[in-house]
XYZ file of C-alpha atoms in Angstrom:
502
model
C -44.987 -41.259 -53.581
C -41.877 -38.720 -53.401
C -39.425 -39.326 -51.067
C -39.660 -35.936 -49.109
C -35.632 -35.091 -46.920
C -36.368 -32.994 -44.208
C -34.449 -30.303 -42.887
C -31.914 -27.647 -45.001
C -28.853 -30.152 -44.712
C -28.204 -33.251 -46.923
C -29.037 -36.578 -45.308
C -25.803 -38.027 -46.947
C -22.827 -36.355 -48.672
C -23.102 -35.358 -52.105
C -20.288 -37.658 -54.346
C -17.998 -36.335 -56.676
C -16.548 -37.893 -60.040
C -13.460 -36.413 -59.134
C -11.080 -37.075 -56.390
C -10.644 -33.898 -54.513
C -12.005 -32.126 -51.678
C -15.218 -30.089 -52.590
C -17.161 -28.404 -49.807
C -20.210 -30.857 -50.999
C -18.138 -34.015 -49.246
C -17.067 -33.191 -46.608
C -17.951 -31.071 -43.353
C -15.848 -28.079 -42.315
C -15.372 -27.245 -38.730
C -14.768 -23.711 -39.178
C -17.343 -22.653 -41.592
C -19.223 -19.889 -41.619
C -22.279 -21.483 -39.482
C -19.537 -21.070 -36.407
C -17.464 -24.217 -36.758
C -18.791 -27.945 -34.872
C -17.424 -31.687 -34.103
C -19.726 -33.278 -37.368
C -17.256 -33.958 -39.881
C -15.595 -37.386 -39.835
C -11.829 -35.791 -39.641
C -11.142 -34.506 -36.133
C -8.696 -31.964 -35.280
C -5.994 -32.418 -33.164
C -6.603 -30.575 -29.498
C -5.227 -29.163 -26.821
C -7.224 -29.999 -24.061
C -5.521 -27.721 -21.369
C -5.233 -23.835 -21.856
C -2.234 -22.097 -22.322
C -0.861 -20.282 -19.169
C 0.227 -17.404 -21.404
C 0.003 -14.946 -18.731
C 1.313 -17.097 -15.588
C 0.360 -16.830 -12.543
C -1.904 -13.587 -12.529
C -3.061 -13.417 -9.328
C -1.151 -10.484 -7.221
C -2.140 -11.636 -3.744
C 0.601 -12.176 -1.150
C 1.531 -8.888 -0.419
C 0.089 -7.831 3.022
C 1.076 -11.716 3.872
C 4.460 -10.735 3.529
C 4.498 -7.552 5.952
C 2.214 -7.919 7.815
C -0.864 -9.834 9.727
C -4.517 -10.529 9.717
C -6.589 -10.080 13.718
C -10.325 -9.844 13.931
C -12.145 -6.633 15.744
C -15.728 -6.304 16.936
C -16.132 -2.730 16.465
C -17.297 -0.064 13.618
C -13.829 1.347 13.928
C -10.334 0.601 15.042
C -8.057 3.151 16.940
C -4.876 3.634 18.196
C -2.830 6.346 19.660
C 0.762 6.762 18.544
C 3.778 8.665 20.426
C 4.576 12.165 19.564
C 8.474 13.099 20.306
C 10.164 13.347 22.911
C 12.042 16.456 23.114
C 10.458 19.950 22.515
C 10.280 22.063 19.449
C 8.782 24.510 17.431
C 9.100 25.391 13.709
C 8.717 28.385 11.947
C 8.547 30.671 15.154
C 8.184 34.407 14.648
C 11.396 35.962 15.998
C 12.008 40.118 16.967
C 14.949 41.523 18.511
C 14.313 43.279 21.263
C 15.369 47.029 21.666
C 18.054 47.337 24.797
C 20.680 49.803 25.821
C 23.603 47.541 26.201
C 25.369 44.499 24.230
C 25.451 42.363 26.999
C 21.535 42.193 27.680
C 20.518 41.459 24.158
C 17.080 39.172 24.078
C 14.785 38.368 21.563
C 11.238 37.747 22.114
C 9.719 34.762 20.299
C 5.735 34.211 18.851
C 4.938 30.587 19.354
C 1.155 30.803 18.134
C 1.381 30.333 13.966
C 4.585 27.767 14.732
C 4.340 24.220 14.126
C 5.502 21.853 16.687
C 5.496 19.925 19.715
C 2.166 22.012 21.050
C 0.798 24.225 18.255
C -1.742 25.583 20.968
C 0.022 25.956 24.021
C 3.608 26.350 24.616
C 5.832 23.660 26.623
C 8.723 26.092 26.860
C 9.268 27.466 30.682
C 11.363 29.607 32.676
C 14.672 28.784 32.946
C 15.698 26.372 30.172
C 17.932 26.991 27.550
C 16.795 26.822 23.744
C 18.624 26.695 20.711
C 17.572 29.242 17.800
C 18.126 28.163 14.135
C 17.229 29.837 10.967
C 14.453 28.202 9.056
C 15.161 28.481 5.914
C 18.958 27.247 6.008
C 19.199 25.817 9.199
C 22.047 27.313 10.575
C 22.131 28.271 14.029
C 21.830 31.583 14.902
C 21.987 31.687 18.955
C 21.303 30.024 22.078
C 19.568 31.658 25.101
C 18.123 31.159 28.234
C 14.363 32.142 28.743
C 13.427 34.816 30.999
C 9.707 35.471 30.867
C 6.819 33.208 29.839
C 3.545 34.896 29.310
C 0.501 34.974 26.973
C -2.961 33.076 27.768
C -1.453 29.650 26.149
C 1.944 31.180 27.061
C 3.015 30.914 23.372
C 4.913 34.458 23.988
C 8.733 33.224 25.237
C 11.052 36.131 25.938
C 14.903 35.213 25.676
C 18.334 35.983 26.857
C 20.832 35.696 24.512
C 24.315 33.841 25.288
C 27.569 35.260 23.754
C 25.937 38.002 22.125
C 29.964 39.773 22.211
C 31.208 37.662 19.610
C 28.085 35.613 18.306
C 25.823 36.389 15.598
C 22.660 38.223 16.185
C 19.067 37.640 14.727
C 18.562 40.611 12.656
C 14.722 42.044 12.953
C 11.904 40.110 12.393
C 12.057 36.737 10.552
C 11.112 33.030 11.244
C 13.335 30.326 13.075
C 13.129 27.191 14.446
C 13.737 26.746 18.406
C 14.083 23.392 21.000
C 15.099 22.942 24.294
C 18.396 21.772 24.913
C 18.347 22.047 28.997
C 17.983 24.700 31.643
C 19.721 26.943 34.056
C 19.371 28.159 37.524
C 21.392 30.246 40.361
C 22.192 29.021 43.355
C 19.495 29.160 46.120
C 16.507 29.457 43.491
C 13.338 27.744 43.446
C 12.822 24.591 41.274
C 11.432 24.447 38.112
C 7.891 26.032 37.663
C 5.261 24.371 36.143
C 5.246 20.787 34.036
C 4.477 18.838 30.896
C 1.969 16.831 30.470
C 2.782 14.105 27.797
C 0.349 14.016 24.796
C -0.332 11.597 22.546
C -1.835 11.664 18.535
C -5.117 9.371 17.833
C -5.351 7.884 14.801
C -8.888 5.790 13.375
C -9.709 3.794 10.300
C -12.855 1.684 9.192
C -13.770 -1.462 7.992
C -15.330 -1.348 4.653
C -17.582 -4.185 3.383
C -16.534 -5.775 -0.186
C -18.687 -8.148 -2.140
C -18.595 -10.203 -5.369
C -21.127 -13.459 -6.787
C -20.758 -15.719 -9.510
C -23.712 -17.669 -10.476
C -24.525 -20.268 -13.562
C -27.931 -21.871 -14.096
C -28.524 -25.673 -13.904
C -27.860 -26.994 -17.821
C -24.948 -25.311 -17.456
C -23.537 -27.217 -14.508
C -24.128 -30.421 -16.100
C -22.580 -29.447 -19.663
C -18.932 -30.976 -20.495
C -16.443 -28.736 -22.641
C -13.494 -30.251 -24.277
C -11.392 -27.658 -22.277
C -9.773 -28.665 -19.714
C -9.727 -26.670 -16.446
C -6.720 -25.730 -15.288
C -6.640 -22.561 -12.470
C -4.136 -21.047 -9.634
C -6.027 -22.878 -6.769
C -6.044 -26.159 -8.466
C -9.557 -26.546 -9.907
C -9.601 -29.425 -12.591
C -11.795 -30.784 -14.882
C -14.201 -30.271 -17.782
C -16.798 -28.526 -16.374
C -16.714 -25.144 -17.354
C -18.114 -23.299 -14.764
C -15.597 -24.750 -12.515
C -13.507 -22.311 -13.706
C -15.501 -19.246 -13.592
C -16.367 -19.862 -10.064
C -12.361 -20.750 -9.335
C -11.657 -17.349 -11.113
C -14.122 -15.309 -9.190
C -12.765 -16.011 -6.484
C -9.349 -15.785 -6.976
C -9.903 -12.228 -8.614
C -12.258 -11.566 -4.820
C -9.051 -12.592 -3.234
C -7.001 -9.989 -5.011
C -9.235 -7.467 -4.860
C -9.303 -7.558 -0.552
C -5.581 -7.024 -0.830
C -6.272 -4.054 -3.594
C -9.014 -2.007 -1.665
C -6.579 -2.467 1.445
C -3.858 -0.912 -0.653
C -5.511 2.087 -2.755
C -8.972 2.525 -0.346
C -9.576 6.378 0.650
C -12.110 7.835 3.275
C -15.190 9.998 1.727
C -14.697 13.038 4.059
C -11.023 13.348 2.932
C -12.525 14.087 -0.407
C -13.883 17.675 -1.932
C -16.237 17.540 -4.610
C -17.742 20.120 -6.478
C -21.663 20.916 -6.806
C -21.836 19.831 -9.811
C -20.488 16.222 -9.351
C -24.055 16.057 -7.731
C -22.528 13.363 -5.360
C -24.407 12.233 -2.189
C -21.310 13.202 0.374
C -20.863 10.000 2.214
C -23.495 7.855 0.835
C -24.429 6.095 -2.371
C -26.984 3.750 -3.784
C -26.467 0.620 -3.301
C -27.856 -1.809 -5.600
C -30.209 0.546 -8.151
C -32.902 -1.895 -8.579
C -32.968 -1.856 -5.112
C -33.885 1.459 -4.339
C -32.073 1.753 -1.438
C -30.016 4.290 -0.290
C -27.004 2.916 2.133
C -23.983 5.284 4.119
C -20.436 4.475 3.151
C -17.470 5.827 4.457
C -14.476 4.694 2.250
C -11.298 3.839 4.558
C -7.883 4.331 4.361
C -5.751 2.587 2.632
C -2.062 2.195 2.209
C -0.955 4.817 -0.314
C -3.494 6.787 1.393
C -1.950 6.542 4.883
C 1.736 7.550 3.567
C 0.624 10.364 1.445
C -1.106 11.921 4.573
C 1.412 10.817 7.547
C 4.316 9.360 5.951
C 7.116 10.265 3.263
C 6.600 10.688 -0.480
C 9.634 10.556 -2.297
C 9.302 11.781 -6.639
C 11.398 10.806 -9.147
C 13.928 8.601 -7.440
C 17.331 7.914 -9.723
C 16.667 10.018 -12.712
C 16.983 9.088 -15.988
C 19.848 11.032 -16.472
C 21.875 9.129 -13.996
C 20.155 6.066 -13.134
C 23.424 4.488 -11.645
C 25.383 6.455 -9.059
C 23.030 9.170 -9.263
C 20.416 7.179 -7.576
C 22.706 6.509 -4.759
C 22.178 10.608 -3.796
C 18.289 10.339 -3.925
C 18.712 7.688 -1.486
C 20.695 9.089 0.944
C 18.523 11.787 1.459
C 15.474 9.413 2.055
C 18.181 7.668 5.265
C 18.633 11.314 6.078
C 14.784 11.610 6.501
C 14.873 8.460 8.494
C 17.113 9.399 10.981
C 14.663 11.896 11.838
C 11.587 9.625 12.154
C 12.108 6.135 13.755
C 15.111 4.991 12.652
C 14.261 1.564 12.290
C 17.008 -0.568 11.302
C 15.391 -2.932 9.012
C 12.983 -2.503 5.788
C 11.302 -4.080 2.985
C 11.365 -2.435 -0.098
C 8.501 -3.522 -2.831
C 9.119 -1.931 -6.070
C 7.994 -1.545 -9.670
C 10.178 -3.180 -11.964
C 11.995 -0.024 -13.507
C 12.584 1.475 -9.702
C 13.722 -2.505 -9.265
C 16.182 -1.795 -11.957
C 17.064 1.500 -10.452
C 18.509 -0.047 -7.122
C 20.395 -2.887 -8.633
C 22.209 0.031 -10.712
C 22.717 2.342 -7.835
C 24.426 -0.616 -5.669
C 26.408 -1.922 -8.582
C 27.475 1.994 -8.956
C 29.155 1.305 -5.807
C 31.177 -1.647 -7.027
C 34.461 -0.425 -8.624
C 34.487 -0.163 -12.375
C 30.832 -0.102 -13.350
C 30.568 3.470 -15.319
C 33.632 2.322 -17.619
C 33.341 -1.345 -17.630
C 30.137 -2.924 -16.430
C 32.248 -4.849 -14.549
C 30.348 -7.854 -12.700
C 33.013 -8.463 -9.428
C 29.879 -8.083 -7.279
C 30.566 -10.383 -3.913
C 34.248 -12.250 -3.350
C 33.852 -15.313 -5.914
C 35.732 -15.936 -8.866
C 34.188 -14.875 -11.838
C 35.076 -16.673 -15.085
C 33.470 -16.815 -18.710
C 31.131 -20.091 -18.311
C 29.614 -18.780 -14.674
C 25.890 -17.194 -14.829
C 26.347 -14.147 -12.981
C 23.734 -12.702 -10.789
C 23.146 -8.972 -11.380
C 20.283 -8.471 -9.509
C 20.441 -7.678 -5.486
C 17.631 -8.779 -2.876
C 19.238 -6.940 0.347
C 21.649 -4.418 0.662
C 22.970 -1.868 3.767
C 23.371 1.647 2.935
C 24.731 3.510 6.725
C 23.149 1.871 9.564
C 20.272 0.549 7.930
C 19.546 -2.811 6.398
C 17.120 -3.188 3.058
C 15.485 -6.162 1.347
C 14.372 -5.279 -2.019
C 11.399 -7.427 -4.217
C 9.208 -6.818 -7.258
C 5.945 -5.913 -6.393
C 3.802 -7.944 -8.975
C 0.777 -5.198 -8.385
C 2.701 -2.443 -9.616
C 4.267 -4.129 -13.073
C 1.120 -5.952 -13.978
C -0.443 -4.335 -16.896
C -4.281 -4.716 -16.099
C -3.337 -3.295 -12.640
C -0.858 -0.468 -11.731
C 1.290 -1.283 -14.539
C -1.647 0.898 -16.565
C -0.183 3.850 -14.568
C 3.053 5.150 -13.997
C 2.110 7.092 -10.226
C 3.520 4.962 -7.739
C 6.861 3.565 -7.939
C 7.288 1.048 -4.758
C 7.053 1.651 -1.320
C 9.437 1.228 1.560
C 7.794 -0.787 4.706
C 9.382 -0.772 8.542
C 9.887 -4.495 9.413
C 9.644 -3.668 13.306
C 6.791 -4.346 15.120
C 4.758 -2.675 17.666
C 3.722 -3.571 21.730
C 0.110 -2.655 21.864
C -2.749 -4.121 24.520
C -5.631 -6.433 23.140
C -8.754 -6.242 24.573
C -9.751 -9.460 22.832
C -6.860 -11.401 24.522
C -6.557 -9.160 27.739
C -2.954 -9.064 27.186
C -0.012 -6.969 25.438
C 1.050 -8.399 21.937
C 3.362 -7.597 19.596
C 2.075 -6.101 15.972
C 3.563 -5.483 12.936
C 2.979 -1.816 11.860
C 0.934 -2.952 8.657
C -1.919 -5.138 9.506
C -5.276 -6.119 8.273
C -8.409 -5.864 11.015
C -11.173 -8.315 10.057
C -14.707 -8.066 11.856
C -15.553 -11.084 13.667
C -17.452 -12.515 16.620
C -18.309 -15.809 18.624
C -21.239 -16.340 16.292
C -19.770 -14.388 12.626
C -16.603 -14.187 10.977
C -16.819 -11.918 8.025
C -13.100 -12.319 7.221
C -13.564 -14.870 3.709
C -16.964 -15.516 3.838
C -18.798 -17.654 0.575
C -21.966 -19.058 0.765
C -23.989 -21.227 -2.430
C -27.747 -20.131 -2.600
C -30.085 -21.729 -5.432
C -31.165 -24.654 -6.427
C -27.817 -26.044 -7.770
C -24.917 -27.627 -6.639
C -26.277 -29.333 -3.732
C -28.148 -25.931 -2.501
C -31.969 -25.567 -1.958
C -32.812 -22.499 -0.698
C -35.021 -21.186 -3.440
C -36.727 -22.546 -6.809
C -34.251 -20.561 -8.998
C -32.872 -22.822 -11.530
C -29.265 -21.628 -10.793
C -26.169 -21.620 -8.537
C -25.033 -18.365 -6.863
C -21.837 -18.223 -4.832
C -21.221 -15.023 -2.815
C -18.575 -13.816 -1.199
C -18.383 -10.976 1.390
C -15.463 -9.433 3.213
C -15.301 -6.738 6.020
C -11.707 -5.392 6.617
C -9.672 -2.480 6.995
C -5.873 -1.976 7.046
C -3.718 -0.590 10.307
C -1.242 1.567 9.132
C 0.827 2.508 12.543
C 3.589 4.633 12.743
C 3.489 6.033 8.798
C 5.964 8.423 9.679
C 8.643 5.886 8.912
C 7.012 4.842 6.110
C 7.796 6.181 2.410
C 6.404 6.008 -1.118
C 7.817 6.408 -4.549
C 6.313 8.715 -6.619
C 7.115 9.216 -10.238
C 8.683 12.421 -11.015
């Protein structure tokens, strides 16, 4: 009888006559058949993963500025102030032919002007206006309006002041008019006709996100030798632990994402040959089903249509003091909008960089020195000196500046250089609640969750399967979902401004 060994691999090692290590006595754990635990010398291991990339989550963001409410509806709106005072830009202007100096009058064309009613004039008989040129501002002349007519009495015919010693309008050309006040004889009639105050509606829509993770049932109960270690503070050796922790930490990050770059379908022009279903797709292709969607608006998308874009802030040609001019003119634009006092800046690390060199511009010495006097302390040679700034006040308004971890990551924004930060009004808003019946203050950035007595779609994970302490079908797996319906409030974007690289 022979002995017969089964299997391709020795029962025993093979010895040598000679002391040395031969790949016939011992058992390598990284050979070629993919490397394994049988060999009798173990490695030394590191249980726990290497954080080599920190913290990578980017949430926090929309925490910081602003809040979350729930909302029953398909749609939120809201209706925002227009200005006060009345104006017009880019108003056709003629001089009017007349026989004498001292009844000059121009007649102006408020139907292609932009302004405070770009179908129906606001201007009436008897108040005073103030004409400036368009293109350089300057003023031209002030008058007092005589005659009103037109069917949207958009046709304003004006008496000019100081004509003597004043200069004229000369022909036709555009300018830019408001009223300033009115005037009236003695024993005249009061003012005719008056203004009814108007308001500008604004409307965004939730849009529904979704995301699953799911591992069969050997899985579950499998044990690795690496140890789990996430942001939320999942531990342990099962694996999957951390693929379900990670799903939903990258879920997370992704609500605060689509709130931030999301963009309506009927904003959107696409060509014939995209062959694109305007404002619906298939969802789900095994499915078979065809579903509406309507995309919402997002952050950057809010600014770029109602707020400010600023390009290529601080130059690379004078990062320092040069930077200090680009950002003047964006308080200049302020002063304009709301004025509000306070704002959070949230940058990209080179715009970051940017600020702290246009403030330290300021401080006496930099261009020659790089001196670091910054504040009122004493410096001396053993001190670690602080050359970054979180808050600074440039005229009457007050900044706080942070690194927006969104825009430097490199599997995020970081991949492109487009946006460069963005500039957020800390105010906050009075606006009524139906849900509470009452007035309450907002912030201007907030998230609006749906949500009822009975559903609350603002997190929402559920475990279906089999697995994991679910039994709602006989698949031999765990699936957890997650769904999220949400879109972002972006109220008063006027005062509101985004970097843009050059």
């Amino acid at each position: 009888m022979a002995f017969n060994q089964g299997g391709s691999f020795p029962a025993s090692l093979t010895p040598a006559q000679n002391r040395m290590a031969l790949n016939t006595n011992y058992l390598s754990f990284d050979d070629a058949a993919g490397g394994n635990f049988a060999q009798q010398y173990l490695p030394e291991l590191y249980e726990a993963e290497i954080e080599r990339y920190g913290n990578r989550t980017i949430g926090g963001f929309l925490r910081m500025v602003g809040a979350e409410m729930p909302m029953t509806s398909d749609q939120v709106i809201w209706s925002e102030q227009n200005r006060l005072h009345i104006a017009y830009k880019k108003v056709n202007v003629q001089l009017n032919a007349v026989a004498a100096q001292s009844d000059i009058s121009v007649t102006l064309d408020l139907s292609a002007a932009t302004g405070a009613d770009a179908t129906t004039g606001a201007v009436r008989i008897g108040q005073t206006v103030l004409i400036s040129d368009n293109a350089t501002g300057l003023i031209v002349q002030k008058g007092l309006v005589q005659a009103v007519s037109g069917a949207t009495k958009d046709t304003l015919e004006v008496k000019l002041y100081g004509t003597a010693t004043n200069a004229l309008p000369v022909g036709a050309g555009l300018c830019n008019l408001y009223v300033y006040g009115s005037e009236f004889g003695k024993g005249s009639v009061g003012m005719e006709g008056s203004i009814e105050p108007g308001f500008t509606q604004y409307a965004n829509k939730p849009m529904i996100l979704k995301d699953n993770f799911q591992i069969n049932g050997s899985d579950t109960a499998q044990i690795g030798w690496v140890e789990v270690a996430t942001e939320d503070g999942q531990s342990g050796y099962l694996w999957y632990l951390k693929s379900e922790s990670e799903t939903r930490l990258r879920f997370e990050d992704t609500l605060e994402m689509a709130m931030v770059e999301a963009e309506n379908m009927n904003t959107k022009t696409y060509t014939a040959a995209t062959n694109f279903a305007f404002g619906s797709q298939t969802n789900n292709g095994s499915l078979g089903t065809t579903v509406r969607v309507d995309g919402s608006e997002g952050l950057f998308a809010a600014i770029e249509d109602r707020g400010n874009v600023y390009s290529g802030f601080a130059g690379a040609a004078a990062p320092g003091s040069g930077a200090l001019g680009d950002f003047d003119e964006i308080l200049k634009n302020l002063d304009k909008q709301g004025a509000i006092e306070e704002n959070m800046l949230f940058l990209s690390r080179s715009t970051a960089l940017d600020f702290d060199d246009m403030i330290a511009a300021v401080n006496g010495g930099f261009a020659s020195t790089q001196a670091a006097s910054y504040g009122l302390f004493e410096n001396d040679g053993d001190m670690a000196l602080n050359f970054g700034f979180s808050g600074f006040r440039r005229g009457s308004y007050d900044f706080y500046k942070t690194d927006w971890k969104y825009l430097n990551d490199a599997s995020l924004r970081g991949l492109s250089k487009e946006i460069d930060g963005v500039m957020i009004p800390a105010g906050t808003t009075t606006v009524y609640d139906q849900m509470l019946g009452s007035n309450i203050r907002r912030p201007f950035l907030h998230v609006r969750y749906r949500a009822s007595e009975t559903e609350d779609r603002r997190m929402k994970s559920w475990v279906t399967g089999s697995v994991g302490g679910a039994y709602t079908d006989t698949l031999d797996a765990m699936t957890v979902s997650f769904l999220s319906e949400r879109c972002l409030v972006t109220q008063a974007a006027n005062n509101f401004v985004l970097f843009k690289g050059a």
